[in-house]
Structure formats: C-alpha cells, structure tokens
XYZ file of C-alpha atoms in Angstrom:
574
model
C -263.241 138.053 12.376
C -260.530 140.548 12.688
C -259.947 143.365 15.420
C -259.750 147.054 13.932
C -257.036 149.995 15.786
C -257.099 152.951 13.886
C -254.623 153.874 10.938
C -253.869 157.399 12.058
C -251.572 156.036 14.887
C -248.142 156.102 14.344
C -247.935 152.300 14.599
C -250.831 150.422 14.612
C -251.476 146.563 14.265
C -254.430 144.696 12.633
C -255.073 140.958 12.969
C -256.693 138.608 10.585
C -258.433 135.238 10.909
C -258.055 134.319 7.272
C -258.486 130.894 5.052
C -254.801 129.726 4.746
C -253.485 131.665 8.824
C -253.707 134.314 10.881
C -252.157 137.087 9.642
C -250.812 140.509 11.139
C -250.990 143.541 9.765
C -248.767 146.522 10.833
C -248.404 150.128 9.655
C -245.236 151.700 10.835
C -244.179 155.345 9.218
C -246.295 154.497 6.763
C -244.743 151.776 5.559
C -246.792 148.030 5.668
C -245.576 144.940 6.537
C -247.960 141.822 6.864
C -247.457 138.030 8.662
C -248.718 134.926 9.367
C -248.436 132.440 11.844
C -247.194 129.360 10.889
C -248.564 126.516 13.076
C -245.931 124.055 12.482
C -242.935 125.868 13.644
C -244.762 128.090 16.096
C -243.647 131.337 15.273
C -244.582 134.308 13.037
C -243.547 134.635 9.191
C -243.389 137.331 7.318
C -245.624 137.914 3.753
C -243.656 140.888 2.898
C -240.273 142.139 4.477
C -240.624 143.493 8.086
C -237.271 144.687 7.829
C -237.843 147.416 4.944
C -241.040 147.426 3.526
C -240.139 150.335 1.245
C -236.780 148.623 -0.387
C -238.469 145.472 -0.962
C -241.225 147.376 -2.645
C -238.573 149.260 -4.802
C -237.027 145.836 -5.437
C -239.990 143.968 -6.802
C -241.421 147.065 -9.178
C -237.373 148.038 -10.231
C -237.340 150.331 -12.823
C -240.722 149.960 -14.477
C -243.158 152.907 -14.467
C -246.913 152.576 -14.792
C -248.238 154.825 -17.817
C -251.195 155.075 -20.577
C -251.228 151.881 -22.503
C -249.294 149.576 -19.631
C -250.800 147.130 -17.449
C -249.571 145.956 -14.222
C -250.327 143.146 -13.116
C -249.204 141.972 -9.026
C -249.114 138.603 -7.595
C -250.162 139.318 -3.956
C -252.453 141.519 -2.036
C -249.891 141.801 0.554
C -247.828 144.352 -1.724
C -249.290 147.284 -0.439
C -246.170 149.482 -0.883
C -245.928 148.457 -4.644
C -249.496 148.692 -5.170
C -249.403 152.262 -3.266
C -246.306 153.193 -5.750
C -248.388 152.139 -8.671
C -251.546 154.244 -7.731
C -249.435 157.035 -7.426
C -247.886 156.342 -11.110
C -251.646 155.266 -12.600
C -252.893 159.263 -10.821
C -249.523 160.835 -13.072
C -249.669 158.734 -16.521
C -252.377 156.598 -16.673
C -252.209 152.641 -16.666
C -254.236 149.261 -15.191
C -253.644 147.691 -12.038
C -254.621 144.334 -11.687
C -253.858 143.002 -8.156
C -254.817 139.149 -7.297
C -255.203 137.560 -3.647
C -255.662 133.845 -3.196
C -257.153 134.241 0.792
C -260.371 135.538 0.204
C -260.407 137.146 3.783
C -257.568 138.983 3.905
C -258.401 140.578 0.677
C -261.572 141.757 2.144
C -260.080 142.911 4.710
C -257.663 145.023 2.519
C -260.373 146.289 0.514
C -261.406 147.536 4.069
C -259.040 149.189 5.044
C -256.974 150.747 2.106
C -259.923 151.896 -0.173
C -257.287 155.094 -1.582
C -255.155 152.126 -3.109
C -257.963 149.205 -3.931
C -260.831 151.984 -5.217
C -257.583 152.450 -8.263
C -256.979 148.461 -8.321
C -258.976 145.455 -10.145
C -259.160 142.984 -7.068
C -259.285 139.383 -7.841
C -259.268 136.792 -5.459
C -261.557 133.526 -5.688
C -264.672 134.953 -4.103
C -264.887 138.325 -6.034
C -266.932 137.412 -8.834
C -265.423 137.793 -11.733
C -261.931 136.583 -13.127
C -258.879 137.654 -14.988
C -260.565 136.451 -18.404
C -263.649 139.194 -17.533
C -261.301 141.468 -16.791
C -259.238 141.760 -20.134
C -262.531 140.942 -21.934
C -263.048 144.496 -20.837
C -259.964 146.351 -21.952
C -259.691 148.067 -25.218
C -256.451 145.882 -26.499
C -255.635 148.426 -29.304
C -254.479 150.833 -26.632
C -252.799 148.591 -24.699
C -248.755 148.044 -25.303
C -248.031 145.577 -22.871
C -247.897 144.338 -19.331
C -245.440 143.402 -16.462
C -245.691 140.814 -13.352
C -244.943 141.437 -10.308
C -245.141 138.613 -7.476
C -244.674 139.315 -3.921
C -243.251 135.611 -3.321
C -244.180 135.092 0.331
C -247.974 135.629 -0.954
C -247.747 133.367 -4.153
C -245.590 130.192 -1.780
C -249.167 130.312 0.418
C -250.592 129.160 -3.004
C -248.486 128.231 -5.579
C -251.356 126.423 -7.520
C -253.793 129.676 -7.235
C -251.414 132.091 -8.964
C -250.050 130.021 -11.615
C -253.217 129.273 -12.827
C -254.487 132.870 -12.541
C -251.078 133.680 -14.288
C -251.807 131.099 -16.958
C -255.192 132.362 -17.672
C -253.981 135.997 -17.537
C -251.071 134.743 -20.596
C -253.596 132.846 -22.753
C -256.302 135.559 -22.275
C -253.988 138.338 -23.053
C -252.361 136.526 -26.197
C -255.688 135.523 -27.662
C -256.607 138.851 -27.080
C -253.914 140.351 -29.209
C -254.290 137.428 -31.850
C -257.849 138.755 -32.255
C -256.523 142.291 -32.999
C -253.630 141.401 -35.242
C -256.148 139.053 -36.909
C -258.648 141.942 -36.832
C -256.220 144.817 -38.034
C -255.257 142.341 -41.364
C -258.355 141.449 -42.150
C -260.695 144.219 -41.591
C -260.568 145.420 -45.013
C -261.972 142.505 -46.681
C -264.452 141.450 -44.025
C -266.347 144.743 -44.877
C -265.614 144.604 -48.703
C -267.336 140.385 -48.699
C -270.012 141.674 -46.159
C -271.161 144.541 -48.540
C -270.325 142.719 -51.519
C -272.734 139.962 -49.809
C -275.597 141.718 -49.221
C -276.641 141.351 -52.803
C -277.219 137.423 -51.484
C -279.676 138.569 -48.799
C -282.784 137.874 -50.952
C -281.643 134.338 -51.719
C -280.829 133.313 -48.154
C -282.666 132.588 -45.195
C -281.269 133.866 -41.998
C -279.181 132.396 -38.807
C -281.567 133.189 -36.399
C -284.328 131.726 -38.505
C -282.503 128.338 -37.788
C -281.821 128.296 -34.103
C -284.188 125.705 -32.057
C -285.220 123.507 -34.969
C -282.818 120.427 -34.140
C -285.169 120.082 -31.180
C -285.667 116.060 -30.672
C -282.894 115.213 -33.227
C -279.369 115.139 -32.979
C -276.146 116.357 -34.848
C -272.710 114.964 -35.967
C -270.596 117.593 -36.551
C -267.650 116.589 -39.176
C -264.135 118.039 -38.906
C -261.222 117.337 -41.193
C -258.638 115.798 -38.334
C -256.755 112.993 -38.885
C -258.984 110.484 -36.895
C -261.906 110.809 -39.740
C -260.818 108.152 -41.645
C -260.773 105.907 -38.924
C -265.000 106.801 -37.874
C -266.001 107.790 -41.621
C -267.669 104.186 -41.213
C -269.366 104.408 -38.025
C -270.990 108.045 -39.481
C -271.355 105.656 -42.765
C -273.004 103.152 -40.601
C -275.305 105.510 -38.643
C -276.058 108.605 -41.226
C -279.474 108.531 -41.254
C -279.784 108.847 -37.404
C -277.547 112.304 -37.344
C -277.931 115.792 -38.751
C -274.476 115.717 -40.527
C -273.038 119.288 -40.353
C -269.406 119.416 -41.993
C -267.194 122.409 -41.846
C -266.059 122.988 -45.482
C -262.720 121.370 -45.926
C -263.792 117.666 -44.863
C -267.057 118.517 -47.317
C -264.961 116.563 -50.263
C -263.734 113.631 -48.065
C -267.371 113.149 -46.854
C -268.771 112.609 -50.753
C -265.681 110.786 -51.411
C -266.979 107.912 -48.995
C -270.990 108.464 -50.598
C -272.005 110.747 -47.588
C -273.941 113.764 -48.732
C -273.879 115.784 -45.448
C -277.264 118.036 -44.678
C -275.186 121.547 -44.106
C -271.532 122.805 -45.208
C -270.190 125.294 -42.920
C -267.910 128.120 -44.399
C -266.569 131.011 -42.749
C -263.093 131.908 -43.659
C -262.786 135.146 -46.085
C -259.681 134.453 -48.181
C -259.465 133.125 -52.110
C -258.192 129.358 -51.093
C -261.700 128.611 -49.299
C -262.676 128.198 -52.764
C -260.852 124.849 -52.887
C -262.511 123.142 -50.801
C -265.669 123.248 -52.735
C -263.836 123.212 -56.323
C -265.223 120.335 -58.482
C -267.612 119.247 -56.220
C -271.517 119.552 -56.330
C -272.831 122.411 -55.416
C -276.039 122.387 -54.460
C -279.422 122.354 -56.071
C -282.649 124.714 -55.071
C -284.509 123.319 -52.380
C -282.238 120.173 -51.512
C -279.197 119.402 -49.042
C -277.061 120.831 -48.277
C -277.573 123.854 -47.257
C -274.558 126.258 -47.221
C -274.190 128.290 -43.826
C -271.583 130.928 -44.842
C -270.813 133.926 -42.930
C -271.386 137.332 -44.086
C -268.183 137.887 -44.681
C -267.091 134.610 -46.120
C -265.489 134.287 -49.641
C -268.298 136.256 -51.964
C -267.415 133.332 -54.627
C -268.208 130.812 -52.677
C -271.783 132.351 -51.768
C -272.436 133.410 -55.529
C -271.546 129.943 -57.132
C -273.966 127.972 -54.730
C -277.108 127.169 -56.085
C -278.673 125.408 -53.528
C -280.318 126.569 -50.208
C -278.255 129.298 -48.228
C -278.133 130.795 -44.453
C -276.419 134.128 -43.770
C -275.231 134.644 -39.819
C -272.871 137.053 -38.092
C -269.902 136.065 -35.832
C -269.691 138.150 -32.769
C -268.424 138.247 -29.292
C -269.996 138.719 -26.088
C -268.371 140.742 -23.182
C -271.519 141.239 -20.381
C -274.241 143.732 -22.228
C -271.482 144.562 -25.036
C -271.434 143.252 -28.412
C -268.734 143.379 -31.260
C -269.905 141.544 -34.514
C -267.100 141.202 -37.409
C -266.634 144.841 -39.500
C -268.574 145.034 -42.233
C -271.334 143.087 -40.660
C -272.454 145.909 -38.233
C -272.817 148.438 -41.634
C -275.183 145.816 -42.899
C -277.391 145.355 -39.956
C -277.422 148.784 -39.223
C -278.448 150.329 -43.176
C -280.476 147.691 -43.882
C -281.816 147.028 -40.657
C -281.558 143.489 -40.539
C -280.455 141.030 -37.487
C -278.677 138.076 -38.984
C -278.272 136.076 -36.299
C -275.319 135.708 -34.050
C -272.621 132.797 -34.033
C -269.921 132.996 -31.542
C -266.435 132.349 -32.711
C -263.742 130.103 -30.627
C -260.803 130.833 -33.578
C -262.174 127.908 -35.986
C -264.220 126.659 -38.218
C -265.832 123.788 -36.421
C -265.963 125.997 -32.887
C -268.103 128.281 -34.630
C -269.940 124.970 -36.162
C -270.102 123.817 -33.060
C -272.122 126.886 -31.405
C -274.635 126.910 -34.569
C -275.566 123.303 -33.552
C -275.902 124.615 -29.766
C -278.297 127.599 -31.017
C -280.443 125.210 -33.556
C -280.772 122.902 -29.998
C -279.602 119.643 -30.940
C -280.517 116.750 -28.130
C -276.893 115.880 -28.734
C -273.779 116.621 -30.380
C -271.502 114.063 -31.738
C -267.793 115.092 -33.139
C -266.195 113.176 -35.965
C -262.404 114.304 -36.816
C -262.359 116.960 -34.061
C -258.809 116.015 -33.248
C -257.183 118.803 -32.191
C -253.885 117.390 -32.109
C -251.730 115.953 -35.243
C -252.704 112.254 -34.696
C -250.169 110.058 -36.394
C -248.121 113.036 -36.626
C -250.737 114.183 -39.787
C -252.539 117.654 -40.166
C -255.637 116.383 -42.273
C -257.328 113.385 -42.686
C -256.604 112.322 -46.316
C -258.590 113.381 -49.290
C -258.700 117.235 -48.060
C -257.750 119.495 -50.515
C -254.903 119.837 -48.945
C -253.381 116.027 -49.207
C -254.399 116.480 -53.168
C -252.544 119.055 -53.942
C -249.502 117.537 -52.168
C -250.111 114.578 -53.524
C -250.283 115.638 -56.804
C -247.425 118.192 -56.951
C -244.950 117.852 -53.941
C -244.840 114.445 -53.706
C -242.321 112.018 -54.984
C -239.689 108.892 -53.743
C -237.701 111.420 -51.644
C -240.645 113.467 -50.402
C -243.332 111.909 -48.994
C -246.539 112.607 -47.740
C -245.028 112.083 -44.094
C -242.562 114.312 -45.006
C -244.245 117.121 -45.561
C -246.357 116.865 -42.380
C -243.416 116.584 -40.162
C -242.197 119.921 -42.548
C -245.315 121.407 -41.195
C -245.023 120.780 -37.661
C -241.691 121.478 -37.514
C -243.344 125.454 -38.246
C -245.156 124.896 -35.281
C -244.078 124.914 -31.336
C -245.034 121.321 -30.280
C -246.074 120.306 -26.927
C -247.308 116.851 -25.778
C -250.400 115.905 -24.104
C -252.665 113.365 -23.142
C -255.136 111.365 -25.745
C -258.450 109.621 -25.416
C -256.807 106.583 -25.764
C -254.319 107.830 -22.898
C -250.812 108.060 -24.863
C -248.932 111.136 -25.583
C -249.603 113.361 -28.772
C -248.796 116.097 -30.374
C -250.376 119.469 -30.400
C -249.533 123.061 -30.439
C -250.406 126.085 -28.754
C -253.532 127.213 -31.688
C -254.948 123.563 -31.085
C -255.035 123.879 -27.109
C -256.969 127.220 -27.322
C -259.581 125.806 -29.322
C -259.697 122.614 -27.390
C -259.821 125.060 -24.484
C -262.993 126.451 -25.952
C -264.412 123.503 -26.255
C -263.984 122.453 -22.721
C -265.158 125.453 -21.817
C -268.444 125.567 -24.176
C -269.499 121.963 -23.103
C -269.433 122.825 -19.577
C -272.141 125.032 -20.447
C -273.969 122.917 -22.140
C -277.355 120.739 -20.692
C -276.840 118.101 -23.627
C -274.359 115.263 -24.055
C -271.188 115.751 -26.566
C -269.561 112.408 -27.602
C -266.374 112.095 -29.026
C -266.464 109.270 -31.820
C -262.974 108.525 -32.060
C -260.322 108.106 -29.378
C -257.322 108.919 -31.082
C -257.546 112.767 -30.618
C -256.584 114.938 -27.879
C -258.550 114.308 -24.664
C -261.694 117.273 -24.471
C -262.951 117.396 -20.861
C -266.691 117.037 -20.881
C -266.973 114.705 -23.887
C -268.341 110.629 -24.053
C -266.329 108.178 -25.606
C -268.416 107.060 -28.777
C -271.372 107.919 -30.181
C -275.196 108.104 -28.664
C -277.362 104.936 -28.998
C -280.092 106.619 -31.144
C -283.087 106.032 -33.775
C -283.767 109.470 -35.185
C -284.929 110.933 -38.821
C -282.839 113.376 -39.421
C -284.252 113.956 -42.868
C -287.009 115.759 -40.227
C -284.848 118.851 -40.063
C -283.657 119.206 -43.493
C -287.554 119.608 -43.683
C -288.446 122.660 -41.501
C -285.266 124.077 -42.707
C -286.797 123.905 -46.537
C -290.247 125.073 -45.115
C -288.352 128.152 -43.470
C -285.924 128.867 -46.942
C -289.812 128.991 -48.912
C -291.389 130.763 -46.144
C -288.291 133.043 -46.051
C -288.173 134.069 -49.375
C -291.933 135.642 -50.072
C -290.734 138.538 -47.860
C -287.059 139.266 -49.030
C -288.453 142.239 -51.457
C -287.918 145.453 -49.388
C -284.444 144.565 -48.437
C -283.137 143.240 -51.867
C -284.371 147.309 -52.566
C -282.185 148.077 -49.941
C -279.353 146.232 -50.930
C -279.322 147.611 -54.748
C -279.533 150.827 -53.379
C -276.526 150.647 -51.000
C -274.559 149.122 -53.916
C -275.490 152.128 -56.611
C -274.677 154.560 -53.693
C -270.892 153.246 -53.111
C -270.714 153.008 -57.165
C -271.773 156.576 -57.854
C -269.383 158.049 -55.017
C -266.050 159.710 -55.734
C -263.674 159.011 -52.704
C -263.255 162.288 -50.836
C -262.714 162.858 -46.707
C -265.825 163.669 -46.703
C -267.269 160.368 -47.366
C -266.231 158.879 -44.213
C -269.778 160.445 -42.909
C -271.928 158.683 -45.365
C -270.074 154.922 -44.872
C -269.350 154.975 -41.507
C -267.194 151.516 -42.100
C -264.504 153.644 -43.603
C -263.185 154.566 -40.245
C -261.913 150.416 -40.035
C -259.286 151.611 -43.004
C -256.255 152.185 -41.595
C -256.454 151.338 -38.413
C -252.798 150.016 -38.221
C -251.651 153.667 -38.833
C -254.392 155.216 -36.469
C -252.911 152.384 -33.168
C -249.179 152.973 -34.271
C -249.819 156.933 -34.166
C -251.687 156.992 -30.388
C -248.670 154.724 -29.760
C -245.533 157.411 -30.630
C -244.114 158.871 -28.028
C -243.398 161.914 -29.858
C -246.364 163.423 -31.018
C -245.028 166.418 -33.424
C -247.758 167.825 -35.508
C -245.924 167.138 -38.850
C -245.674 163.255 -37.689
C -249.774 163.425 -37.195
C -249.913 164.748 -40.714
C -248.038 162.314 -42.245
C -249.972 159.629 -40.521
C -253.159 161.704 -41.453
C -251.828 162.203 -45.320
C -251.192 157.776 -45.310
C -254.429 156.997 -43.768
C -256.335 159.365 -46.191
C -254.182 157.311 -49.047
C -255.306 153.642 -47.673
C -258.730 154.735 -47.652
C -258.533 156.031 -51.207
C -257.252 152.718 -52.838
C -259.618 150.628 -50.516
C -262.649 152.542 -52.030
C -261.351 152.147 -55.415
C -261.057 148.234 -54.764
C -264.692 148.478 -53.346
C -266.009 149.904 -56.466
C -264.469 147.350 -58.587
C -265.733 144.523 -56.583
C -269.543 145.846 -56.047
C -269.120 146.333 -60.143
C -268.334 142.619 -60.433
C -271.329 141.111 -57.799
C -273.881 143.800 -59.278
C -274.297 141.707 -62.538
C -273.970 138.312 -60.724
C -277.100 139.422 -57.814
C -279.309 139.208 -60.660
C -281.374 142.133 -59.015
C-alpha cells in the first residue's frame, strides 16, 4: 500500500498508507524527514523536523555515545537520523539498539527500505512477534551497565498509550532483571554449597518431576502468610477435606495453630532464619503428611531435621530453548546425572508454590492469604514467626504491634492500588511484580484460580471465593506415598554417587587447578570477574590484582565447603 521511487535520487519521496495516517517519507542530502496528514486540520504534520533533520537528531541523542555494555533504547521508528548515528556508534564500540514503532505499517515499511540501519536494530512494534520482555530475556545482564531513552515526540503523541506501556515494561523488565543478578551475585555461593551439601538427601527424597500430574481430578488451596488469612482460616477450616492444602513455610505454624495439618510445606529460601518457621513445630513422620517440598538449595537444616516424606526440585528460568537452573543445582544434575524436576520462580515463595500446583495439574487452584498488599496496614497475618518474636521482645505500651508495621513500611516505597473489595491499599513495588506474575501465570492457565478473601490486592484472572466442590483430597497424599515407596527401592546407585562427590571435595587441597575438576568454582567471585570487564582502564597489574582476589575468594569458599560437607557427611547416614 505504499508507492516506491528509488533512494539513490538526490531527493526522493515515499508515501505510506499506514494504521494511525498517511505518512510521507522524504530523503533529502541524506538527511530523513517523515509526515503525516492530519485529517482534521487538512494539512501535513511533521513526525520528525523537516526543517533540520540532522540537528534534531543531534538534539534528541546529545552527548551520549553508544558502546560495549550500553543499551539504547528509541521511542519512534521515525528517528532514522538517530538510529543511523547509533549504528554507526554500535559498528565503532559495540552496544544494543532497541527501536519501537507503534504503526505496524510504517515500520514495515522501514524495515523495507533501510535494511543497513534496521539489520543493526531490535524492531518492535505490535505485530513483530515478540516484545520488549523477550528481548531483555535475551541479553546477558552481567555485561550490561545501563541504558538511555530516547523519544522522538511527534512519534510517541500518535500513541501515547503504546509507548508508555512498552516503556513501562522495558523499566520493570530491566529492574527485575538486575534484581535477579544482584540477588544472583550474593547468593551464589551458598546456593552451590546447600545444593552439594544436599545431595547427601537424594536417597531419602522422591523427586519434583515424580509429582507433576497427580492432582489430576482434585484440587489445591494454596496457603500464604498475608494478612487476610485470619479472616478465611475458617472457610479452609470449614472445607479442608475438599482441598490439597499446600502452605509455603512461614504460614506452616499459623495453619497448626488453628488444628489444620496441611498435606505439603513448601520451602525454598537458603538463609539460617528459614529455620524459624519450622522451629518447635512437628516435623514430620515417615510415610505421613506433610510432605516437605524444599529446593535443592534450601536451608540444608531444614532438609536434614525432617523426618517425614521429602521432594527435591530445581528452580529455573525459561528464555525460548535456553535454560538457567539456580548454581549449584546444574553441578548436581550434571555429576550425578539426575533431572530433578523444574519449578519456575516469580521472586517468592508462594509464586514458585503456585507453579508446583500448575505442574502436579490441579482442576483448580484456590489462594488463601495471597495478599500482596499490607492489608490493614500489616505485613503477616498473626501467629507467623515473625509477629512472635515481636510480640515477645519489641513489644510494649509505647510500641505496639501497629507500630512496628507502619516502621516497616515506612522502609518501603508505598503506592496505592485497587482491592477486591474495591478501596485503596497499600503495596509496594516487590508486591506488584509478583502480583504481576501472577496475572501473568493465570492467563496461561486452562483451570480456574479463586481468590478466597477480598481484602487483598485485586489479581486479574482470579474468582471471588472459593470453588463449590466434594473432593478427597486424602486421594493424593496417597499416590504421593505410593511414589516416595516406589521411589526409594532405586535410590542406591546415586546415594554411591553422592558419597563419592562428597569424599572427592573432602580429600582436595584448594589449588587453581581445581577449578577443572568442580566446574561450579567458576560462580566464586563473580562480583570481581563483572567489576573487572567493567574498568575502563584495563592495565595488566589491575587484572592481576583482580586475578590475585578472585583466586583468594575461591580459597576461603572451598575451605567453608569442606567444613560444611564434614558436618552433613555424618548426618546422611550413608
């Protein structure tokens, strides 16, 4: 729907019949200006400056220089000259250009006819097939430094709506992506110290993957520890026979407090204070509920102190055929060739609870205290941990318990949006990305999600109350038992494996050498190895000194190592 005159003339003129107008397209001294018509008025408007193509261009990028490690990212497919500046900068230093169109013709069009600049570009626009979320799913985020926007405002007033939200996704994307890595960077060291130190539970667990597709014909309630539980404990009271109740560890002490034994506890988080949430309470006897799904690189005291049934998964993440499971974890799987089974992570507990009840193919899901928003202005429902330990400590005429929520949030950057029940509450920015996940995973999903309480944060996708069902959940716990007896006849060969990987690490001397043998040592000091690809000055004494510190880190993480398979040696019981 457009005519074509060739770009070698001096001045030529293109014009488009696209979504939003009819655009024209001019190439003068090789400079490109672009127009539309606007119907209303009757006349012509320009996208970009007729005038001066070049000193607007100069204008909008200003000092900035694309280079290794930068990503630029233009609001506009109309900014030719800018985008032809920044292909020239990405050819000299290296860089990303992500360019984004909201009229799907006239970006075709410009993929047409400028294939030197958009063959160096990441196109979106709605009808390209992928978004800005694929896009930095993609990128490598330890090498990236940063980014800068540019918008060409006469393409982003033709859609306001289309760019912002592109923008929007593009911010929380790129934050969450960083997150990961500063999350990743911290805690990389003991994620593969818990998953080694782990293995040694391998022969009394049965396996993620040996779960998935047994809640077939039943269905779940998946317990959180929001605010809202107290006021729904009594419906899940009410109903607990009809539900396979799956609580993430720190509401497992408020369910027994209110004579609910759930069917599975769900633990994931590494750190010491995980502990707590089990402290005092029962745990588990062989062969009976609950059974304890902890990740491979959860808390190894948690895992060695339960004595009833356990299941061992993986977290990973999915980007198209690519897929990055937690540190530690891919050692395991790959020495002791073992599959775990995968659980995909939205940044908490009960998101990754969530997907295991997806994968084990519940009819429905039902939440219980999935808040995601501090309802009543509180951060737990009482009789967490938590509330006990202020209670019983910080507590007193002056300081309440009210107090030292508001303290809390007061740490946090509050914003205010809509709840079930329609009135304004409080959340932050860490709550809206994991109700964002949520949203997200329902939409997905072929089964119902109900929401049991209203007072919560509104979740797209999710029905008000709970399902009108009659079904034995005691069914499930069941297979599961049959799979835990079935699982462990055939465990031999690998706890052989496992004993051997631990006397290998405790016979080994740290040298640089070693790095060959235990592959997992090139996640130590990975801080040190981003910040040195990231100096400017790359002198060959710096990269020594960086070489000399990482060599150090490694040294006293292998000495910690030793210690800890020591410890769990004696308490596998091989």
């Amino acid at each position: 729907m457009f005519v074509r005159v060739a770009w070698y003339m001096p001045s030529s003129e293109i014009i488009i019949t696209g979504e939003k107008a009819e655009y024209t397209l001019k190439s003068i001294d090789g400079q490109y200006s672009i127009s539309f018509r606007d119907e209303k008025k009757n006349k012509q408007r320009p996208v970009n400056s007729a005038r001066d193509p070049k000193r607007e261009s100069d204008r909008l990028l200003g000092s900035f220089c694309l280079k290794e490690g930068l990503i630029a990212l233009v609001q506009g497919g109309a900014a030719l000259n800018s985008l032809e500046t920044l292909v020239h900068q990405k050819k000299q230093h290296g860089g990303l250009i992500i360019a984004v169109e909201s009229d799907n013709m006239l970006a075709k069009t410009l993929q047409n006819e400028f294939p030197s600049i958009f063959s160096q570009v990441l196109f979106i626009y709605p009808e390209c097939g992928f978004d800005i979320n694929d896009v930095l799913e993609e990128i490598e985020i330890e090498n990236v430094a940063g980014y800068r926007s540019f918008s060409l405002q006469g393409s982003v007033q033709m859609d306001n709506q289309y760019y912002s939200s592109v923008f929007a996704d593009f911010n929380k994307s790129f934050s969450s992506r960083v997150s990961d890595l500063l999350t990743r960077i911290e805690f990389e060291p003991r994620w593969i110290t818990n998953a080694l130190v782990n293995s040694g539970r391998i022969k009394n667990a049965i396996f993620a993957n040996q779960v998935f597709g047994s809640g077939k014909g039943y269905h779940a309630a998946l317990i959180s520890s929001g605010p809202s539980l107290r006021s729904s404990i009594d419906v899940l009271k009410q109903n607990r026979d009809n539900f396979f109740v799956a609580v993430v560890d720190s509401a497992y002490r408020v369910l027994l407090r209110h004579g609910i034994t759930p069917d599975l506890v769900f633990s994931l988080d590494s750190q010491g204070y995980t502990l707590r949430h089990i402290c005092g309470l029962p745990q588990g006897n062989k062969g009976q509920p609950p059974f304890l799904y902890a990740d491979l690189v959860s808390n190894p005291q948690l895992l060695y102190r339960w004595k009833g049934p356990l299941i061992l998964g993986t977290t990973a993440q999915y980007s198209g055929e690519r897929r990055v499971v937690t540190p530690g974890c891919d050692y395991i799987e790959d020495n002791l060739d073992l599959r775990f089974g995968d659980v995909q992570s939205g940044g908490s507990v009960a998101t990754s609870l969530f997907d295991l009840l997806r994968t084990m193919e519940f009819d429905s899901i039902t939440l219980f205290g999935q808040d995601l928003a501090f309802t009543h202005r509180e951060i737990h429902t009482m009789g967490t941990h938590h509330t006990d330990l202020w209670l019983s400590k910080n507590t007193d005429r002056l300081n309440s318990l009210e107090n030292i929520s508001h303290k809390v949030m007061r740490k946090r950057k509050i914003h205010w949006e809509k709840s079930n029940a329609g009135e304004e509450i409080p959340v932050d920015y860490v709550l809206s990305l994991y109700r964002h996940w949520f949203e997200k995973a329902i939409e997905k999903l072929s089964i119902p999600v109900y929401m049991a309480s209203d007072l919560g944060a509104k979740v797209e996708g999710t029905i008000m109350g709970i399902p009108d069902i009659k079904s034995k959940s005691v069914e499930v716990i069941k297979k599961l038992v049959r799979i835990s007896e079935k699982s462990h006849e055939t465990k031999n060969k690998t706890e052989n494996r496992a004993l051997d990987l631990f006397n290998s690490i405790l016979k080994s001397q740290y040298n640089a050498g070693l790095i060959k043998t235990f592959s997992f040592l090139h996640k130590i000091g990975r801080k040190l190895i981003i910040k040195q690809n990231r100096e400017s000055v790359s002198a060959a004494e710096q990269t020594m000194d960086y070489e000399k510190e990482i060599e150090q880190e490694r040294e006293v993480f292998w000495g910690r190592l030793q210690k800890k398979i020591k410890i769990y040696k004696a308490k596998a019981q091989f």
